[in-house]
mmCIF file of C-alpha atoms and ligand atoms in Angstrom:
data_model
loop_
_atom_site.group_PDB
_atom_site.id
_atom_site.type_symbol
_atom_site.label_atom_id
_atom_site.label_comp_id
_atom_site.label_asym_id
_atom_site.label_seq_id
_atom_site.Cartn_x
_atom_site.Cartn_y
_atom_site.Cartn_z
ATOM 1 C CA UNK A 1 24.907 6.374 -18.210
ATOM 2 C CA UNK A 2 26.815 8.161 -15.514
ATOM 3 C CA UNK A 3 30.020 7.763 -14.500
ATOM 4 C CA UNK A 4 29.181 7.778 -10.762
ATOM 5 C CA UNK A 5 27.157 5.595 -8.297
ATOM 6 C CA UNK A 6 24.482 7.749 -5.741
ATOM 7 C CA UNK A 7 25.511 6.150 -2.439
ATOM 8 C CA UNK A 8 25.709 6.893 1.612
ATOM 9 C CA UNK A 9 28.923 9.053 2.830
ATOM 10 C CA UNK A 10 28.032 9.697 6.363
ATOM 11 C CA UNK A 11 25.450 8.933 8.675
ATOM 12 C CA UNK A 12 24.338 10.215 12.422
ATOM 13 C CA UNK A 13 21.809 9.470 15.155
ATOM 14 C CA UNK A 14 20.312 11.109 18.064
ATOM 15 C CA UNK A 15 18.551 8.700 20.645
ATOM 16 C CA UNK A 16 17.295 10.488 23.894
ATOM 17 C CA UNK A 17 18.637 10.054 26.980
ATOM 18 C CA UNK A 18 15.771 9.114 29.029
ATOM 19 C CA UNK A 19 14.534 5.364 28.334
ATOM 20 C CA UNK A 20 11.241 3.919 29.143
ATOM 21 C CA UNK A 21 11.635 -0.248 29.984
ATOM 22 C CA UNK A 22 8.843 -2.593 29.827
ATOM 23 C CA UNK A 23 9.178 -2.560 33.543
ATOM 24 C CA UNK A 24 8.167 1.173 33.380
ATOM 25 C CA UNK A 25 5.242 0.320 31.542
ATOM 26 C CA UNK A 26 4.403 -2.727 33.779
ATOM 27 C CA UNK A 27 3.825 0.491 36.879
ATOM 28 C CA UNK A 28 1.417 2.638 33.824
ATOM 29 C CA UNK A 29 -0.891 0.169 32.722
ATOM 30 C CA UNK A 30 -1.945 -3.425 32.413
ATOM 31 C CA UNK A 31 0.407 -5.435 30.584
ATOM 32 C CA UNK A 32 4.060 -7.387 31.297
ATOM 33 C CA UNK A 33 7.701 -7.315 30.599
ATOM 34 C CA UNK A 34 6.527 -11.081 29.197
ATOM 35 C CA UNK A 35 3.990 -9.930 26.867
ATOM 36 C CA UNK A 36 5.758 -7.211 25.274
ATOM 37 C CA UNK A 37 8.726 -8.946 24.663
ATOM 38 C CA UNK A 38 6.775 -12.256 23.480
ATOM 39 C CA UNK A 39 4.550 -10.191 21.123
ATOM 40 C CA UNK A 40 7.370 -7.271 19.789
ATOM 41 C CA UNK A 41 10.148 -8.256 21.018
ATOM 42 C CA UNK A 42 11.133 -5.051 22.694
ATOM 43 C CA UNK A 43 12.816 -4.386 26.053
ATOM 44 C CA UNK A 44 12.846 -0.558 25.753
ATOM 45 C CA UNK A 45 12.135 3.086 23.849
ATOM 46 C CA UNK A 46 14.114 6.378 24.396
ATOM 47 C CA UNK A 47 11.642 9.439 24.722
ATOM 48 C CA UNK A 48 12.080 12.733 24.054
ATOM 49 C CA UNK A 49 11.764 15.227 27.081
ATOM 50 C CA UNK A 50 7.924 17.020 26.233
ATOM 51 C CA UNK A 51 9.140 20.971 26.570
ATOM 52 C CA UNK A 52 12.040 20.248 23.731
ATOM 53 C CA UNK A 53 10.562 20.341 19.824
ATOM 54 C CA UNK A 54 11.389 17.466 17.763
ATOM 55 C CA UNK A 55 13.693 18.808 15.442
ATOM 56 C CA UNK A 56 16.285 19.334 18.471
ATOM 57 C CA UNK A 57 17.109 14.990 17.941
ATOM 58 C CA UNK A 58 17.821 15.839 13.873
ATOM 59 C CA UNK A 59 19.827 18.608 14.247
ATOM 60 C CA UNK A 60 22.040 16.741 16.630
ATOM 61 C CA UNK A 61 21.799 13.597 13.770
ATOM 62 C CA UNK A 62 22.350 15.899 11.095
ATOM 63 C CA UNK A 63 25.287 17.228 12.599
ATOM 64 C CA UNK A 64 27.262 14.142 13.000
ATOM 65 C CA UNK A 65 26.147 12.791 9.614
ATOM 66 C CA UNK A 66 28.147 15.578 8.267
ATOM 67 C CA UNK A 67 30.892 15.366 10.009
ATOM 68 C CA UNK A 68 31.042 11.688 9.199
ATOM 69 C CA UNK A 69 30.921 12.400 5.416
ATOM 70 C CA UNK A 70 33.663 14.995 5.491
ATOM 71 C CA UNK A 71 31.692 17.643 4.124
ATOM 72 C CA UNK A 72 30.830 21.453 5.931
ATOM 73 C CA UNK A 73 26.907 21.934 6.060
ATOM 74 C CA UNK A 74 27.420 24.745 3.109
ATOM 75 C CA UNK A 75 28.377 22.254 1.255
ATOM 76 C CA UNK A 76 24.515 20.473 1.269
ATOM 77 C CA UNK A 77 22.485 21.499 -1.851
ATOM 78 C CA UNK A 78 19.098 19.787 -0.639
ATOM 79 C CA UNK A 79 17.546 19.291 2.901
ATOM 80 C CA UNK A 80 14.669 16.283 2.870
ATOM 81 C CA UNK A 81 12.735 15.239 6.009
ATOM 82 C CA UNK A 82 10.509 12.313 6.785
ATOM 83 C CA UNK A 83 8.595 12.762 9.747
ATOM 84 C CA UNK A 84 5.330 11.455 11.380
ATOM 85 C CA UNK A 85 5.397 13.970 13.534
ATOM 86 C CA UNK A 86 6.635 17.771 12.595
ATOM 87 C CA UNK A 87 6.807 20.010 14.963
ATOM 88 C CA UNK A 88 4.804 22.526 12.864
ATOM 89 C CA UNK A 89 3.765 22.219 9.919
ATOM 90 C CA UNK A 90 5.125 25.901 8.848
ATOM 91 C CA UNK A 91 7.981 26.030 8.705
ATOM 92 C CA UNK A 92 8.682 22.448 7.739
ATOM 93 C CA UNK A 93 11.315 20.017 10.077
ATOM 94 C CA UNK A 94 13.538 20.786 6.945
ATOM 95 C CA UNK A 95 13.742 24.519 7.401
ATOM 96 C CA UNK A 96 13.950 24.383 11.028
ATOM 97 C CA UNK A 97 16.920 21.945 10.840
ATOM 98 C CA UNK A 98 18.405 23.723 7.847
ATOM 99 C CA UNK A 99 18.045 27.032 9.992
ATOM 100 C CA UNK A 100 19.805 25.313 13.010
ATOM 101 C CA UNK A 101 22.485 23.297 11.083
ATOM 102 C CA UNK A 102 23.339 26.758 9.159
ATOM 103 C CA UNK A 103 23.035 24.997 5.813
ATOM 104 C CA UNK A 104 23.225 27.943 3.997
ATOM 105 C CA UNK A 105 22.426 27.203 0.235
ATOM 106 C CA UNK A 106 19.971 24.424 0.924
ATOM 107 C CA UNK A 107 17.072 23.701 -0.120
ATOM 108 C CA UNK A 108 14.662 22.107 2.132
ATOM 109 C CA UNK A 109 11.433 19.784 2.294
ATOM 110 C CA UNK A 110 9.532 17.381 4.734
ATOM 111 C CA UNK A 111 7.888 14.305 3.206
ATOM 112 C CA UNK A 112 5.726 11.628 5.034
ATOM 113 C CA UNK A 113 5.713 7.964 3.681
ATOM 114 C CA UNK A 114 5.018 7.037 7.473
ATOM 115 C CA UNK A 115 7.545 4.669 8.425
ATOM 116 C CA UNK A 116 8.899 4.482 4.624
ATOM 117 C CA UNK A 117 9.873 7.767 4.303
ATOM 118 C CA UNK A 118 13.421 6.746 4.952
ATOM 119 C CA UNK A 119 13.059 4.728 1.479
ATOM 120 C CA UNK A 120 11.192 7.082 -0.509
ATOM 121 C CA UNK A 121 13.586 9.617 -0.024
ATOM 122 C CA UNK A 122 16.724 7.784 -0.437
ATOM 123 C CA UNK A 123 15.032 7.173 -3.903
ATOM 124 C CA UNK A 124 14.397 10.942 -4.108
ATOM 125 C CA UNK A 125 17.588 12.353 -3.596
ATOM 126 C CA UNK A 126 19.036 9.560 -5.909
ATOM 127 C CA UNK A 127 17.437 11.009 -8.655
ATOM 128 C CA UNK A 128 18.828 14.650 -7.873
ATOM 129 C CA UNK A 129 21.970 13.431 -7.188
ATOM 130 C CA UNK A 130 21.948 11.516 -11.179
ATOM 131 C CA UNK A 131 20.620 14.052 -12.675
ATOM 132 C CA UNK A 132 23.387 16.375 -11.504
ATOM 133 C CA UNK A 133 21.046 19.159 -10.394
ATOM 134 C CA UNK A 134 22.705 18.456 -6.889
ATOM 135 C CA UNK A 135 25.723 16.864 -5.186
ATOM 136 C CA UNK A 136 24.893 16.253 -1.601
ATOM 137 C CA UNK A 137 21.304 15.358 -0.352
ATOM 138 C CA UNK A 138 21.302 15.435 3.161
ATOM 139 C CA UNK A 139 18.562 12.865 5.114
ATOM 140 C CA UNK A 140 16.941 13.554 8.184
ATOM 141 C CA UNK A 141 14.667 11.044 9.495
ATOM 142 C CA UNK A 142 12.923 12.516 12.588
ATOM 143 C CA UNK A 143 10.553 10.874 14.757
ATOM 144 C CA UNK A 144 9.046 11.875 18.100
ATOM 145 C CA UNK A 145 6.148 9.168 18.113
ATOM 146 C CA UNK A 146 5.869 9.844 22.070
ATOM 147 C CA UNK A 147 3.980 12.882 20.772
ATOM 148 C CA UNK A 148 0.886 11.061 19.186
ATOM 149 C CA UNK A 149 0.743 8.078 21.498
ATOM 150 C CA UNK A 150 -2.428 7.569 23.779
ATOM 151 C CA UNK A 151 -0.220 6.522 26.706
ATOM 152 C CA UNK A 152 -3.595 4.456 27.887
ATOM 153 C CA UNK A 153 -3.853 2.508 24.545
ATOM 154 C CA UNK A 154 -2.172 -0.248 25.926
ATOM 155 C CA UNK A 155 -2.282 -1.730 22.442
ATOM 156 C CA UNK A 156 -0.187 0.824 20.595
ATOM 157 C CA UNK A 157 1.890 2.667 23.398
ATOM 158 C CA UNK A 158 4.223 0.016 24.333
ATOM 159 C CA UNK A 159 5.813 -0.055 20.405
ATOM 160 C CA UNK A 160 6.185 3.107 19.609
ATOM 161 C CA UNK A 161 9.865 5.579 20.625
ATOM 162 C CA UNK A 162 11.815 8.334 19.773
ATOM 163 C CA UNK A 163 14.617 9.178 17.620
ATOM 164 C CA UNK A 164 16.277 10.925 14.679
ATOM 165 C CA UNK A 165 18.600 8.854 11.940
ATOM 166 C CA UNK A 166 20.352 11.135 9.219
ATOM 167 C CA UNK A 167 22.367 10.134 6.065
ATOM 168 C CA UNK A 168 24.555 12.360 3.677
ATOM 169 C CA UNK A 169 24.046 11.169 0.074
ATOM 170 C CA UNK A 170 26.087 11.974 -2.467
ATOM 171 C CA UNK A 171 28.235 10.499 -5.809
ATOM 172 C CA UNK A 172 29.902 7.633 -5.010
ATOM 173 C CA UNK A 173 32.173 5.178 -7.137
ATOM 174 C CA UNK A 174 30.010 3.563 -10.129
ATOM 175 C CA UNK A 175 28.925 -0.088 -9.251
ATOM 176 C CA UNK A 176 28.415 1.432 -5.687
ATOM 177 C CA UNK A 177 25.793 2.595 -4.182
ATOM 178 C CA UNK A 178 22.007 2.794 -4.567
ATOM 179 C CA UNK A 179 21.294 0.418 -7.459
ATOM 180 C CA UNK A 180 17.507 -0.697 -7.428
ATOM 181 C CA UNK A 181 14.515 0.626 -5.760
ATOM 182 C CA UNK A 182 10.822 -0.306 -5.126
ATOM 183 C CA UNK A 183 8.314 2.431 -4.173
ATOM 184 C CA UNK A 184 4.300 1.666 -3.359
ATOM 185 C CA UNK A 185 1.320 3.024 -1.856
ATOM 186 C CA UNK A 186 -1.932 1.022 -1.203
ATOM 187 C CA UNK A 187 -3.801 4.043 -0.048
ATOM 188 C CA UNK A 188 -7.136 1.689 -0.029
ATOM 189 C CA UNK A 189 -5.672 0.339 3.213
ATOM 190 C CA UNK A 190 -4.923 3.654 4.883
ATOM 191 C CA UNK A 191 -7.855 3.168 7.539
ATOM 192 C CA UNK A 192 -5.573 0.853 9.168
ATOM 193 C CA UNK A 193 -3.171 3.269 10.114
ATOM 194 C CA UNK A 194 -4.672 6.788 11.291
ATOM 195 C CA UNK A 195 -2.983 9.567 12.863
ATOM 196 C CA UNK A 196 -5.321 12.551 12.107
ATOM 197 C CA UNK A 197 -4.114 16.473 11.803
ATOM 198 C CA UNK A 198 -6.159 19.328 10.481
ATOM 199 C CA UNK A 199 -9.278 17.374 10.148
ATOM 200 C CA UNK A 200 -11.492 14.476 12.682
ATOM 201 C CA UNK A 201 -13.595 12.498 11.507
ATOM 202 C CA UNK A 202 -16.502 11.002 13.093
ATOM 203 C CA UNK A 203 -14.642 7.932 12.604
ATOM 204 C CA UNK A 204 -11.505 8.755 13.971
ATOM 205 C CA UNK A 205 -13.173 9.778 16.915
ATOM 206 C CA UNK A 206 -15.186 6.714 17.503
ATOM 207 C CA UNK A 207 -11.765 4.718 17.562
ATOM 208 C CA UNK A 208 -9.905 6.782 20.133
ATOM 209 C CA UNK A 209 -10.841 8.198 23.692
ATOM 210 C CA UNK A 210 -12.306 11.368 23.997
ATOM 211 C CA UNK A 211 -9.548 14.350 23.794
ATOM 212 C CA UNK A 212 -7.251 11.854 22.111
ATOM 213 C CA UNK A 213 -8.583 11.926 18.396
ATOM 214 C CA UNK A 214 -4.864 13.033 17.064
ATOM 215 C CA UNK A 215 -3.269 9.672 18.272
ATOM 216 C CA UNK A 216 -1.790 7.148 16.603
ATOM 217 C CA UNK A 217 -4.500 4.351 15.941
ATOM 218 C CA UNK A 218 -4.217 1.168 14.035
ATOM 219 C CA UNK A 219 -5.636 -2.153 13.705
ATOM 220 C CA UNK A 220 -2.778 -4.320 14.923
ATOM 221 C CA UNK A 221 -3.023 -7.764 13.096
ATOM 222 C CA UNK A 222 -4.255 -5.834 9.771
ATOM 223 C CA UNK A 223 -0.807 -3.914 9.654
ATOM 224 C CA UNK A 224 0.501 -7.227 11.131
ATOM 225 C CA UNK A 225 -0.171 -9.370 7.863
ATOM 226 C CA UNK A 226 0.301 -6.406 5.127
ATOM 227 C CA UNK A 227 3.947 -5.802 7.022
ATOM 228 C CA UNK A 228 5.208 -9.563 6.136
ATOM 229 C CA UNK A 229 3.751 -9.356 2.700
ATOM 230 C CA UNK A 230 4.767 -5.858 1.919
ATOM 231 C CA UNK A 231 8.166 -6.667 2.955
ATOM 232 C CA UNK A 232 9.036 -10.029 1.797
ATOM 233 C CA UNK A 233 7.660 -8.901 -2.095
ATOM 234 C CA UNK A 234 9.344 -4.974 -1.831
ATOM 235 C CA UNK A 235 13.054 -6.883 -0.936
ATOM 236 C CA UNK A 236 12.734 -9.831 -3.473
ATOM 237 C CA UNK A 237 11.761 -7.375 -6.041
ATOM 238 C CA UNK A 238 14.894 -5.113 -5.648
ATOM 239 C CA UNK A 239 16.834 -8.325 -5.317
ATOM 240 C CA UNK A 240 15.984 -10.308 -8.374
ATOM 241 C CA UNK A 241 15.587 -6.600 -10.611
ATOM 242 C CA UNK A 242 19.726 -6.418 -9.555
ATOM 243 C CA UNK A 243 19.572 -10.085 -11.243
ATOM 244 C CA UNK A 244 20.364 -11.291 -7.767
ATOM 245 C CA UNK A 245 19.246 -14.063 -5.645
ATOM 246 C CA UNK A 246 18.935 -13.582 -1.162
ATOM 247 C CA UNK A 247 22.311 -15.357 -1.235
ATOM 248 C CA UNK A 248 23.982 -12.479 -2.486
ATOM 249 C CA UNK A 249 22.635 -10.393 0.065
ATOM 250 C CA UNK A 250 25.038 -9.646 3.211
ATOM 251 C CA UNK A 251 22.496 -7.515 5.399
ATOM 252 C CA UNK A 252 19.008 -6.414 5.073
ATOM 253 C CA UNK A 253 17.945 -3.443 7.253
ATOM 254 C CA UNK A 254 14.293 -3.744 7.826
ATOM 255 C CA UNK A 255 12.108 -0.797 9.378
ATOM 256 C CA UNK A 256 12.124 -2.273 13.179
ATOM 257 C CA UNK A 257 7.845 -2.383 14.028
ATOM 258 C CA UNK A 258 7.836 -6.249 15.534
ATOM 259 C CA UNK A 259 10.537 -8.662 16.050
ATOM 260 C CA UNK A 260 8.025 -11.017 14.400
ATOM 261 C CA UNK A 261 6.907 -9.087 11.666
ATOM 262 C CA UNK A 262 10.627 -9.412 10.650
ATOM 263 C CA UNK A 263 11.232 -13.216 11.371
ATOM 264 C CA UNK A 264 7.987 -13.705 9.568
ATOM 265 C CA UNK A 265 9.715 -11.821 6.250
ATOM 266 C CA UNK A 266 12.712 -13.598 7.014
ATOM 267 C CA UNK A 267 11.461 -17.006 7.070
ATOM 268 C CA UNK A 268 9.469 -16.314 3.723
ATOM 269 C CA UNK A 269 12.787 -15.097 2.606
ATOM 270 C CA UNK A 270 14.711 -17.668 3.490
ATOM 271 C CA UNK A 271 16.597 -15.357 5.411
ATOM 272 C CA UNK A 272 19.506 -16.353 8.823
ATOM 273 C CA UNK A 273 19.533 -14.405 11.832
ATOM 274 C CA UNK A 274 22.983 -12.635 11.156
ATOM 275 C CA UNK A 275 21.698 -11.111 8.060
ATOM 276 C CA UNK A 276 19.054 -9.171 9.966
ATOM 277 C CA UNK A 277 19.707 -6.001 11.270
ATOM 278 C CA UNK A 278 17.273 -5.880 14.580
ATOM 279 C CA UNK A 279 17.616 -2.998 16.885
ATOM 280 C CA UNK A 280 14.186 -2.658 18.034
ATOM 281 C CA UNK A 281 14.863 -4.163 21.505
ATOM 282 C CA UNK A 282 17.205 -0.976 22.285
ATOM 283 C CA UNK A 283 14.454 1.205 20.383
ATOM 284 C CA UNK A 284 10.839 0.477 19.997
ATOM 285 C CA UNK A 285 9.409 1.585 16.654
ATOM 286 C CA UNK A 286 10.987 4.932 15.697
ATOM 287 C CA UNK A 287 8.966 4.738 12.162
ATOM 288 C CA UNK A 288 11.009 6.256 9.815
ATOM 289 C CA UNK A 289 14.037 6.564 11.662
ATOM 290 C CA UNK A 290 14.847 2.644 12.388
ATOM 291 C CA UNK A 291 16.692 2.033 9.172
ATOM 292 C CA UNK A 292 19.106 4.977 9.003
ATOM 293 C CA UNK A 293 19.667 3.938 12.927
ATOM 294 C CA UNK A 294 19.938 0.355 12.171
ATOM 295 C CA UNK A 295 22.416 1.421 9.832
ATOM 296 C CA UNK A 296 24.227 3.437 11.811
ATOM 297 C CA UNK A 297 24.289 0.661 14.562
ATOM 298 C CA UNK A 298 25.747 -1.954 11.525
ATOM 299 C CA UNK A 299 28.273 0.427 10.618
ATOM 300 C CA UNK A 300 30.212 0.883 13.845
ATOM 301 C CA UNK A 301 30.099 -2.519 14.302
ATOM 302 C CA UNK A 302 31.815 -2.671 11.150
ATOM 303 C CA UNK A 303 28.742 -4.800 9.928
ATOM 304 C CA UNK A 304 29.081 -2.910 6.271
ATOM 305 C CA UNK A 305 31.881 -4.048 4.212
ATOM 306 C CA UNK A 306 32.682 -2.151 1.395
ATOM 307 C CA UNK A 307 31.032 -3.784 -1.649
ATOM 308 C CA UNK A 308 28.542 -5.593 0.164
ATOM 309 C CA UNK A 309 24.957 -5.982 -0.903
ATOM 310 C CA UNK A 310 22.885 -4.473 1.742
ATOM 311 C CA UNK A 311 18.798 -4.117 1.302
ATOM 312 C CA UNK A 312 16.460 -1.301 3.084
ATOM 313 C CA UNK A 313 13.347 -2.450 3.242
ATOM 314 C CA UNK A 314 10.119 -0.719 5.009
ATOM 315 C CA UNK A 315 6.354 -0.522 5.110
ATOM 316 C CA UNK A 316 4.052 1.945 7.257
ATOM 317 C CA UNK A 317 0.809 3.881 7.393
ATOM 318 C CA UNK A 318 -0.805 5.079 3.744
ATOM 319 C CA UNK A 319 -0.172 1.974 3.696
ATOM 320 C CA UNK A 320 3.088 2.139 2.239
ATOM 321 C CA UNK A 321 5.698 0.149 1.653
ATOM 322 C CA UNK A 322 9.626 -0.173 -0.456
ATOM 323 C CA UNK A 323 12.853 -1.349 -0.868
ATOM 324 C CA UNK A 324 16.152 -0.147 -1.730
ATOM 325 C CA UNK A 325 19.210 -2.518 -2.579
ATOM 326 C CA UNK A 326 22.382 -0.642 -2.409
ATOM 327 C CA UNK A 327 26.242 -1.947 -2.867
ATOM 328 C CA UNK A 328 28.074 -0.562 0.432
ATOM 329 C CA UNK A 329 30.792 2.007 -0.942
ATOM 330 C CA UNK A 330 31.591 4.444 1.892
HETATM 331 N N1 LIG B 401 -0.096 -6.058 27.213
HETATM 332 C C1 LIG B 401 -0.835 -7.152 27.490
HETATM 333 N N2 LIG B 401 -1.839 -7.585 26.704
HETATM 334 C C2 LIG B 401 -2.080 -6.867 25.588
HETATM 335 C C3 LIG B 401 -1.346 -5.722 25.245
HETATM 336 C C4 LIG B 401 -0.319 -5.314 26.123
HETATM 337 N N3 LIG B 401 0.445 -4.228 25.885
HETATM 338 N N4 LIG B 401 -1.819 -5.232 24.098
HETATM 339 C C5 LIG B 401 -2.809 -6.044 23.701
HETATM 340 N N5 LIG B 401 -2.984 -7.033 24.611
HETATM 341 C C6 LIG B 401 -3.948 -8.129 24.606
HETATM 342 C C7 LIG B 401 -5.130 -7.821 23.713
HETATM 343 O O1 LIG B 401 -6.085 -7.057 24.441
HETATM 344 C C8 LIG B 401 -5.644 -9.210 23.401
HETATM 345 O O2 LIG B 401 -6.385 -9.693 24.492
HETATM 346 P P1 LIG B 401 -7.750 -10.496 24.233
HETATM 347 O O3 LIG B 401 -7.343 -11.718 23.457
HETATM 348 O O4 LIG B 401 -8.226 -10.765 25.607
HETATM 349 O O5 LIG B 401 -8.598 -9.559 23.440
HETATM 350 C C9 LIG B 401 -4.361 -10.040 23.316
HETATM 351 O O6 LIG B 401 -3.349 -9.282 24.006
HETATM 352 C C10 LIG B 401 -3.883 -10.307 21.911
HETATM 353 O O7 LIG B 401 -3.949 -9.094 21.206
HETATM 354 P P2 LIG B 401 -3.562 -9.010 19.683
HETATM 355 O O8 LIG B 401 -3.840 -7.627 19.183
HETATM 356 O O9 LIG B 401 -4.147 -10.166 18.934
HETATM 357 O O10 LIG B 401 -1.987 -9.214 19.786
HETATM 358 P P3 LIG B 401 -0.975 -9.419 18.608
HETATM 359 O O11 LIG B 401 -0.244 -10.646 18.812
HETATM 360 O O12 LIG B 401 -1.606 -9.149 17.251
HETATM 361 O O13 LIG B 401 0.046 -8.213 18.869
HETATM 362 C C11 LIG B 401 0.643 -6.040 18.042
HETATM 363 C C12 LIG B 401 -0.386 -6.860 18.803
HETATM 364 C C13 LIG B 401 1.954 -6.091 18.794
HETATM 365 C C14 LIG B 401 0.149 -4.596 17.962
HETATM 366 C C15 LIG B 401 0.813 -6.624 16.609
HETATM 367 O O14 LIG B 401 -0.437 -6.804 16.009
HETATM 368 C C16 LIG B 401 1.651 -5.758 15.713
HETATM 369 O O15 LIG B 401 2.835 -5.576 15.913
HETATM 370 N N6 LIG B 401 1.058 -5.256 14.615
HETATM 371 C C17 LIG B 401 1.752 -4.452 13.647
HETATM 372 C C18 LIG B 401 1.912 -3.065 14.169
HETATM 373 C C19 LIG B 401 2.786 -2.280 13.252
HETATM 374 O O16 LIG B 401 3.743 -2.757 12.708
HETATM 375 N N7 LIG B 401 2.412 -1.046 13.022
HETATM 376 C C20 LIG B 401 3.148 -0.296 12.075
HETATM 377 C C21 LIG B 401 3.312 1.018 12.566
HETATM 378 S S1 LIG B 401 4.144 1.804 11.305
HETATM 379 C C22 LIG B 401 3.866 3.452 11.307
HETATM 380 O O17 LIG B 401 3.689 3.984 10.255
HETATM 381 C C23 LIG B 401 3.784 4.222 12.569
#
């Protein structure tokens, strides 16, 4: 057993400047202020302006991440992005922000859990970070879902924003910090979540418009029904593993898709309002990015007490979906 717990020092977040309201969308296609907010919940999405590359939000996340965990970036050993949406895929979002950042010694890698990722590689760098093979993991979750949007799909566009969240991780006082984790794929229900890349097929084509086959499609209520499942199991798994019970737990941090995908989790959960973390309002869905934001959000509003219980909990294309409970120790 170590003598350490693998927790969160510092976080950061970059949100654009320019916003896009329901209003906006009222003037680009047919829907309503009313329907969005009935259906999702959200009032707005910040977007990235289209001639600036993705990575330019996680450098700027990365950067005050560090700062907040009192380290210099030489002192980062490991560089891990998730990302929906890399800017290329040589070189990775990792080496473009470790090239920016001027983490000098770091390694660097993307991964893409979809709108996990955030989860998965919390649970990654925990592992490094035990072993001993490094001492500060550095998070960048970096999402510019503008990018793959059919801005006519009138069905998808209105969810989905940008942003970047970033986390330091590093060795943290034993009892604190990351103690259970959940990670799973369903990869059987992947065809209800596409975004295709290097390779169209006929099917992909058929669901989209014509020129659009790399945009984000999915069939709505499908992910709709696996996302209150997914999530209610993934957090009371983590919880009752940590020989817990929901009581116990001061915050949960879900990934921010629909306001009532996460009262429908709640409910199951048996969950009040003021243990919710819910930012997706301000946001949209920034995939990956909405828990290290969320968390970010909590934390200046001095949400996170030292020693609380908090749970991360997320699902997203693959289908994928996990949980992290951690003890709050920064
Ligand atoms: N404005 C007005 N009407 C609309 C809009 C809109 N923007 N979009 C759809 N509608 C209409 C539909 O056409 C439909 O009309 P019809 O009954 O005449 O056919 C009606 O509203 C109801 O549509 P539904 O799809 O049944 O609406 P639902 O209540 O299921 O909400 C939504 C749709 C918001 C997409 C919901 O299903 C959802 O949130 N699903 C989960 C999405 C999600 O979490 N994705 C994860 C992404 S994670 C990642 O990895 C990127």
């Amino acid at each position: 057993m170590h003598d350490f717990g693998v927790g969160i020092l510092g976080t950061g977040i970059y949100l654009p400047e320019k916003t896009l309201t329901n209003a906006d969308l009222e003037k680009m296609m047919d829907t309503s202020d009313d329907w969005i907010t009935r259906r999702t919940g959200m009032k707005k999405r910040h977007l990235l302006d289209d001639d600036k590359p993705a990575c330019t939000m996680g450098v700027e996340a990365a950067k005050q991440a560090i700062r907040d965990a009192n380290i210099t970036p030489d002192d980062i050993d490991l560089i891990i992005v998730t990302t929906e949406t890399p800017d290329y895929l040589s070189p990775s979002m990792s080496c473009l922000i470790q090239k920016h950042i001027h983490a000098n010694k770091a390694a660097a890698f993307d991964i893409n859990a979809a709108c996990t990722g955030f989860v998965y590689a919390m649970t990654i760098a925990q592992q490094f970070i035990e072993t001993g093979y490094y001492r500060f993991v550095l998070i960048v979750s970096n999402e510019g879902l503008s990018r793959i949007i059919d801005w006519k799909d009138r069905n998808t566009s209105i969810l989905f924003g940008d942003a970047a969240g970033a986390v330091v991780v590093g060795r943290v006082k034993k009892g604190y910090g990351i103690r259970k984790s959940y990670l799973a794929s369903f990869g059987d229900l992947g065809h209800n979540l596409t975004i295709p890349c290097c390779y169209v097929s006929e099917e992909d084509r058929q669901k989209r418009r014509k020129e659009m086959e790399r945009t984000l499609w999915q069939d709505g209520s499908e992910v709709f029904t696996f996302a209150i499942r997914a999530m209610t199991d993934a957090t009371r798994r983590v919880v009752e593993a940590e020989g817990k019970t929901m009581e116990d737990v001061a915050l949960v941090v879900p990934h921010q898709a629909n306001l009532r995908i996460i009262n429908g989790a709640a409910k199951r959960l048996h969950l009040s309002d003021d243990k919710i973390a819910v930012i997706l309002q301000d946001t949209g869905n920034i995939s990956s990015a909405s828990i290290p934001v969320a968390l970010n959000f909590s934390d200046k509003k001095g949400l996170l007490k030292k020693g609380d219980i908090i749970v991360m909990v997320a699902f997203g294309g693959g289908l994928t979906c996990g949980a992290a409970l951690l003890v709050w120790g920064k």
